[in-house]
Amino acid sequence: EDVTLQLKWVTQAQFAGYYVAKDKGFYEEEGLNVTILPGGPDVAPTQVIAGGGADVVVDWMPSALAAREKGLALVNIAQPFKSSGMQLTCLKESGVTTPADFKGKTLGVWFGGNEYPFLNWMGKLGLKTDGSPDGVTVLKQGFNVDPLLQKQAACISTMTYNEYWQVIDAGITPEQLVNFNYTTEGVATLEDGLYVMEDKLSDAAFQDKMVKFVRASMKGWKWAEENPDEAAMIVLENDETGAQTEAHQKRMMGEVAKLTAGSNGALDEADYQRTVDALMSGGSDAVITKAPEGAWTHAITDKALQ
Amino acid sequence: MKDTINLGQPVIAAQGLNLVFQTNDGPVHALKDVDLTIGKGEFVSFIGPSGCGKTTFLRCIAALEHPTGGSLTVNGMTPDEARRKRAYGYVFQAAGLYPWRTIAGNIKLPLEIMGFPRAEQEARVERVLDLVDLKGFGKKFPWQLSGGMQQRASIARALAFDADILLMDEPFGALDEIVRDRLNEELLKLWARTGKTIGFVTHSIPEAVYLSTKIVVMSPRPGRITDVIDSPLPRERPLDIRDTPEFIAIAHRVREGLRAGHSYD
Amino acid sequence: MKDTINLGQPVIAAQGLNLVFQTNDGPVHALKDVDLTIGKGEFVSFIGPSGCGKTTFLRCIAALEHPTGGSLTVNGMTPDEARRKRAYGYVFQAAGLYPWRTIAGNIKLPLEIMGFPRAEQEARVERVLDLVDLKGFGKKFPWQLSGGMQQRASIARALAFDADILLMDEPFGALDEIVRDRLNEELLKLWARTGKTIGFVTHSIPEAVYLSTKIVVMSPRPGRITDVIDSPLPRERPLDIRDTPEFIAIAHRVREGLRAGHSYD
Amino acid sequence: MIARGRGPLPRWLVPALFGVTLLVLWELVVRLFAVSPVILPAPSAIAARIAGSGPTLWADFVQTGLKGALTGWLIGCAAAVAAAIAVDRSPFLQRGLLPVGNFVAALPIVGIAPIMVMWFGFDWQSKAAVVVVMVFFPVLVNMVAGLKATDAMQRDQMATWHASYWQTLWKLRFPAALPFLFNGLKIATTLALIGAIVAEFFGSPIVGMGFRINASIGQLALDMIWAEIAVAAVAGSAFYGLVAQIEKRVTFWHPSQRRQ
Amino acid sequence: MNRVLPILTVVAAIVVLWYGAAVAMNRAWVLDQAARAGTEPPAFGQMVVATMTQERPVLPAPHQVVAELWKGVAGQAITSKRSLVYHGWITLSATLLGFAIGTAAGIALAVGIVHNRAMDMSVLPWAIASQTIPILAIAPMFIVVMNSMGVQGLVPKAIISAYLSFFPVVVGMVKGLRAPDAMQLDLLRTYNAGGAAVLGKLRLPASMPYLFASLKVGAAAALVGAIVGELPTGAVAGLGARLLSGSYYGQTIQIWAALFAAAIVAAGLVAVIGLVERVTLRRMGMAR
Ligand SMILES: Nc1ncnc2c1ncn2[C@@H]1O[C@H](COP(=O)(O)OP(=O)(O)OP(=O)(O)O)[C@@H](O)[C@H]1O
Ligand SMILES: Nc1ncnc2c1ncn2[C@@H]1O[C@H](COP(=O)(O)OP(=O)(O)OP(=O)(O)O)[C@@H](O)[C@H]1O
Ligand SMILES: Cc1ncc(C[n+]2csc(CCO)c2C)c(N)n1
Ligand SMILES: [Mg+2]
Ligand SMILES: [Mg+2]
């Protein structure tokens, strides 16, 4: 049975579980032939699945829920990432020490569906993001951490497992930085989850296939958590660009393991509710306007994890 | 054979022909009320001051220019239909050789287009190159030739295929007297042999008189025909016919016509 | 004033001049061992069969072509130095007008380059347009003119500024007899008035004899000088000088020279 | 052959008709097959979006079209013409600079954009810089070819008048190069807009056509993406048309402009 | 020697300027780091060294780029994923296919436009409009659609590449095919030459200078197209992928090396076209 998985980003340890499952034959054991499509800056998983380019995608919940409200019926079938790895990293010398200092500063943000957690947070802080005087200036951040190094922004978005370390690698010490973690700030939203199209789920054969897929994937994730270095090497082998480095992937794997720890793959309803509440709290700027119905299911994980 | 040889129907018949060019500073009346009938097998020379419309008239016949008034037929058809029947061989006032083709290649061009077999093409190229005294220059490119040689190549090109109507716009302008005499003779021979109808623009009065059965004198602003002289000379014309009194008389009449055209403006 | 007028030093002195073009199918010997001296204020005509090297020789004088052998000086300098002193007015065999400029614009071009004041430019354009009978055509673009008119525009352009040496390559080839006569007279007047040195290519024997103080007869393959005829005619030349016995004698000698050149190959 | 149907009307009528047909077909397909608006929105939806988001679209256009693309186009084209002349001026440079110039031929925007953002910041200056790099080569190549496009006799004439290099350039070679130059300029107009939009993918303020497209992908607001694409198409075509119109005026003498 | 010396001179001049710029542009970081560490800014000599050995320089020094290039080209087996030759070939193959399609389509369209009044009026405006659509915006949609139709790999990339390269060819060739002057056309009219003959014997030969200028631009555009086309396929391989991953990890030197690799490929293509141009023009007697 063929399954196509669309990742949210390029091949890296963030997606180690899937590569491990493929490499270690977990998918094969389930009788699946899985194709993993790496993502990239201009690949929106929602768009790919809407166009029929994939059976299942890795996406962040804010973007998936927003798409659902737009009429693209995505359903979360599993949630390998328990906690959020997103943070706002600032240079101390820019004068930011608490969220109260954001006003008037320039902040780097990822767009393309990744901006929702940030917008939501700013909404909570009561800071305007549209460039009005007593708000913050938002930059659409590129792919890298240069804006911080070049001091084009006071703070930039980073992931605990990736960009943060790039800042460190560039020669800035942790003491020179201030990190605002979304979880600590109480604005965390769910990150990498597995999503499929709702209408397909009514097909028993597809359901069955997804059960096998999730089971094998979670097996992969747990293996990766236990053997982070080997998992990183597997990722490295699968990176066709040849640009990833061993050290970076091993470290990333270590950090990612912290985020997947505590998830068996099943979506925690409380986490889901927290995410929905957060996304709806923005008032007129709210990411979603009404509580979604049927945006997740335990049907797959229930069967997969028994 | 003798003089007025309007055998059969007219090949070219112009009636009340007018052509006005619209230019950035007003209209130019290039041809005004031109009436002319040319019979089959005639050799007609056009002579007249610079800018009087000789080229324009030839271009009208060849359907390269469209008259703005009057009627013009060629073999009873519109010029455009005649053009489609490949009735014309045209020697332009400037040589107009394609720079990317050798001399032989340029001469071959119409032959290729008209679908002559390859061997025939070669043979014809050789023949006309010889005719215009350019043997051995076939492989040169146009810019490697002198002005007069280019002009001869362009004449060769028009003679390489057998058009019924030959239109030649000052073909011998850039040639010396001796070559010119030789080519005049060759042209007459060709004409006698093939019975082509020839329209010929020249500035040389002796040349016009020597070659033509009919001489059309034109005058400018607006371009019109001021005199049409039917030549009483016999068809067979040795070069020394140019010293006969008839010849000198016609030449005189042409010169007077030309002078009149000039004094006009 | 009378005949041989080699006043002062020679303006143009060629000695053992050779020019070989390398072409795709072998070398072409365009000029072979050419010796010629032209004094200040002379009017020298070049005559010879098509392809004998007249244009090439003129181009050598104007430093547009570089001889492969022999020596050539202009006013005691190399041709290139003379060119840099703007010693030349050159009328090319083809008109070569710039299509993006009007006729007046084309004539103004060398004046702009030589830095004439604007008012003076206008005045000169008017004057030379009148001289070549193109009054009123200043605002037209080249493609709106007949072949002869373009040629006249190109003559006007070379006459618009005062070069010491005027090189003219068949300037009157595309003109009718009457205009030609008129321009011949004008040219003689200009020459008499300014004392320019003129090199003039023509295919017309009477024209050569009528205009020149010296006639150079050339012959082709390889191009060389076969005869240099110093004209005994007076400097003052009414048109009817063409009927005098001296005139006819010179014309005869030129014709013989030409013929010899032709029979050569 | 000259006058047939040459009024100003048919010139735009035919493509317009073609376009309208295309739009109607598109609308029909979307409606008949009930294509999801997150895959392909209907033209009517796009039109509604355009009508409803005028100020946003305008602000984006000013940022990307005018500040980014136009500035970059002007600088890039001027630089390319200058470089072509420099190359032409000295045979030494001709042999040295041209190969190096060819080297910049295809500096891919994907690589250039992040560097420019790093050098010139997030705002339009970095987009203009990307556009400069993008338009440089087409204009250079065409200008170099154009400067060679004079014929020997025209050059000889200039030589007999002993025209200086600059006089020859200005009075002969530049006019003769114009038909080529305008080809380069026209190609550059479309490249400029693409370049400015694409460069915004690599970092930008939160205004601009590329930003909007990128942000809208995440929101699956395909009507907005298509609205921006429509603006880009209209603005780009208008810009191209303007340059073509100027070309028509200044190269009126070229055979390609005289009706054949 | 005659050909090499000028290139060397220009390159040398650029390298000198470049080193200067590298020092100037990378200085800020050295100063910042010193300030952050609370130490004195380094003296000039040390400063120069410091600006040329950074891992994430604003402008890498030439030798850094060359070293990276060398590592990418000669440092590994050419089949390795870390080899620039491997990635270069992937991009080049899409470029060549795209360029071939684009050139063929461009010439065909130009011929149609010149010979057919209806096409003249309807095609060009749409060709222009097509070029104003930001590719990076529609490329993902396009790839998704192609993917669902089962077309993968080289072809979608080549199509994007062709889409970019056909336009310069159309514009150039329309002008080139219309370049013959009135007399040259009139000559063929007197022969009543058909459209094919006018095209083959006059318009095409006369358009050669335009064609080659267009081809050079088209080849460069094809390369850009191929690289852009690599992004939405997940940027798995090719120079575009290298550029992107370099950019993603802030590895400026890697970006520059990939940029140079792309530029070398482009310059190679342009040089090949230039060579064909010279040979063709010589055979046509036009190289004087
Ligand atoms: N650029 C060139 N390359 C090769 N051969 C050339 C070149 N220019 C002229 N020739 C040759 O040199 C010879 C002399 O040419 P030139 O133009 O001087 O003749 P000409 O006397 O002016 O003839 P015409 O009266 O026909 O103009 C000819 O045989 C011609 O083929
Ligand atoms: N394309 C054009 N546009 C505008 N006016 C033109 C055009 N072609 C010719 N003319 C004008 O028409 C008139 C006649 O030109 P034509 O070429 O027929 O003269 P011609 O008798 O051949 O002269 P020549 O002996 O000088 O070649 C001239 O006044 C010329 O200016
Ligand atoms: C243009 C751009 N858009 C989005 C992201 C965000 N993103 C996609 S996957 C992922 C996980 C961390 O690597 C993150 C943060 C980015 N980096 N660059
Ligand atoms: Mg004429
Ligand atoms: Mg000559």
Tab-separated table of C-alpha atoms in Angstrom, chain C residues 56-166:
chain	number	residue	atom	x	y	z
C	56	THR	CA	39.970	50.739	-53.071
C	57	PHE	CA	42.470	53.412	-54.043
C	58	LEU	CA	40.206	56.194	-52.838
C	59	ARG	CA	39.710	54.310	-49.593
C	60	CYS	CA	43.459	54.002	-49.163
C	61	ILE	CA	43.834	57.750	-49.555
C	62	ALA	CA	41.141	58.296	-46.951
C	63	ALA	CA	42.803	55.821	-44.574
C	64	LEU	CA	39.798	53.528	-44.670
C	65	GLU	CA	41.892	50.735	-46.083
C	66	HIS	CA	45.489	49.965	-45.246
C	67	PRO	CA	47.842	49.142	-48.103
C	68	THR	CA	49.766	45.927	-47.737
C	69	GLY	CA	52.803	47.392	-49.463
C	70	GLY	CA	54.366	50.560	-50.811
C	71	SER	CA	54.073	54.061	-49.448
C	72	LEU	CA	51.306	56.610	-49.484
C	73	THR	CA	51.420	60.117	-48.072
C	74	VAL	CA	48.813	62.837	-47.905
C	75	ASN	CA	50.105	66.345	-47.386
C	76	GLY	CA	53.343	64.687	-46.347
C	77	MET	CA	51.579	62.817	-43.568
C	78	THR	CA	50.229	59.305	-43.351
C	79	PRO	CA	46.640	59.105	-44.561
C	80	ASP	CA	45.596	58.388	-41.001
C	81	GLU	CA	47.126	61.577	-39.699
C	82	ALA	CA	45.452	63.478	-42.497
C	83	ARG	CA	42.161	61.894	-41.581
C	84	ARG	CA	42.604	63.039	-38.043
C	85	LYS	CA	43.101	66.548	-39.378
C	86	ARG	CA	39.743	66.218	-41.125
C	87	ALA	CA	41.307	66.656	-44.498
C	88	TYR	CA	38.680	64.641	-46.346
C	89	GLY	CA	35.205	64.985	-47.681
C	90	TYR	CA	34.148	61.594	-48.967
C	91	VAL	CA	31.134	60.742	-51.110
C	92	PHE	CA	30.627	56.996	-50.966
C	93	GLN	CA	29.540	54.925	-53.922
C	94	ALA	CA	26.280	54.079	-52.118
C	95	ALA	CA	24.441	56.912	-50.427
C	96	GLY	CA	24.671	55.497	-46.891
C	97	LEU	CA	22.318	57.911	-45.208
C	98	TYR	CA	21.342	57.222	-41.591
C	99	PRO	CA	17.727	56.109	-41.516
C	100	TRP	CA	16.964	57.735	-38.169
C	101	ARG	CA	17.904	61.179	-39.386
C	102	THR	CA	16.058	63.347	-41.830
C	103	ILE	CA	17.866	64.519	-44.940
C	104	ALA	CA	18.699	67.802	-43.241
C	105	GLY	CA	19.792	65.858	-40.175
C	106	ASN	CA	22.059	63.697	-42.273
C	107	ILE	CA	23.707	66.681	-43.857
C	108	LYS	CA	24.067	68.336	-40.491
C	109	LEU	CA	25.813	65.292	-39.069
C	110	PRO	CA	29.401	66.100	-40.073
C	111	LEU	CA	28.794	69.723	-39.108
C	112	GLU	CA	27.715	68.673	-35.626
C	113	ILE	CA	30.738	66.450	-35.353
C	114	MET	CA	33.074	69.201	-36.414
C	115	GLY	CA	31.462	71.597	-34.001
C	116	PHE	CA	29.998	74.219	-36.309
C	117	PRO	CA	27.750	76.688	-34.510
C	118	ARG	CA	24.085	75.883	-34.804
C	119	ALA	CA	23.067	78.837	-36.946
C	120	GLU	CA	25.903	78.146	-39.321
C	121	GLN	CA	24.798	74.525	-39.559
C	122	GLU	CA	21.321	75.550	-40.635
C	123	ALA	CA	22.670	77.969	-43.183
C	124	ARG	CA	25.004	75.445	-44.705
C	125	VAL	CA	22.323	72.768	-44.884
C	126	GLU	CA	20.070	75.171	-46.740
C	127	ARG	CA	22.848	76.124	-49.111
C	128	VAL	CA	23.897	72.612	-50.082
C	129	LEU	CA	20.332	71.344	-50.300
C	130	ASP	CA	19.766	74.080	-52.795
C	131	LEU	CA	22.966	73.221	-54.616
C	132	VAL	CA	21.874	69.628	-55.233
C	133	ASP	CA	18.319	70.632	-55.982
C	134	LEU	CA	16.738	69.113	-52.903
C	135	LYS	CA	15.194	72.261	-51.479
C	136	GLY	CA	12.098	71.292	-49.537
C	137	PHE	CA	13.190	67.745	-48.933
C	138	GLY	CA	15.135	68.480	-45.770
C	139	LYS	CA	12.477	67.084	-43.496
C	140	LYS	CA	12.018	63.793	-45.348
C	141	PHE	CA	13.584	60.557	-44.221
C	142	PRO	CA	16.004	58.740	-46.544
C	143	TRP	CA	13.601	55.924	-47.398
C	144	GLN	CA	11.138	58.503	-48.643
C	145	LEU	CA	13.533	59.639	-51.354
C	146	SER	CA	14.269	58.211	-54.764
C	147	GLY	CA	17.647	56.643	-55.462
C	148	GLY	CA	19.014	59.707	-57.220
C	149	MET	CA	17.763	62.013	-54.526
C	150	GLN	CA	19.524	59.955	-51.885
C	151	GLN	CA	22.710	60.176	-53.869
C	152	ARG	CA	22.378	63.912	-54.112
C	153	ALA	CA	21.772	64.151	-50.390
C	154	SER	CA	24.961	62.253	-49.841
C	155	ILE	CA	26.848	64.668	-52.128
C	156	ALA	CA	25.361	67.567	-50.229
C	157	ARG	CA	26.598	66.054	-47.011
C	158	ALA	CA	30.175	65.909	-48.278
C	159	LEU	CA	30.009	69.460	-49.568
C	160	ALA	CA	28.539	70.925	-46.418
C	161	PHE	CA	31.907	71.334	-44.746
C	162	ASP	CA	35.167	72.528	-46.220
C	163	ALA	CA	37.525	69.658	-46.541
C	164	ASP	CA	40.736	70.310	-48.447
C	165	ILE	CA	40.526	67.020	-50.240
C	166	LEU	CA	37.274	65.891	-51.754
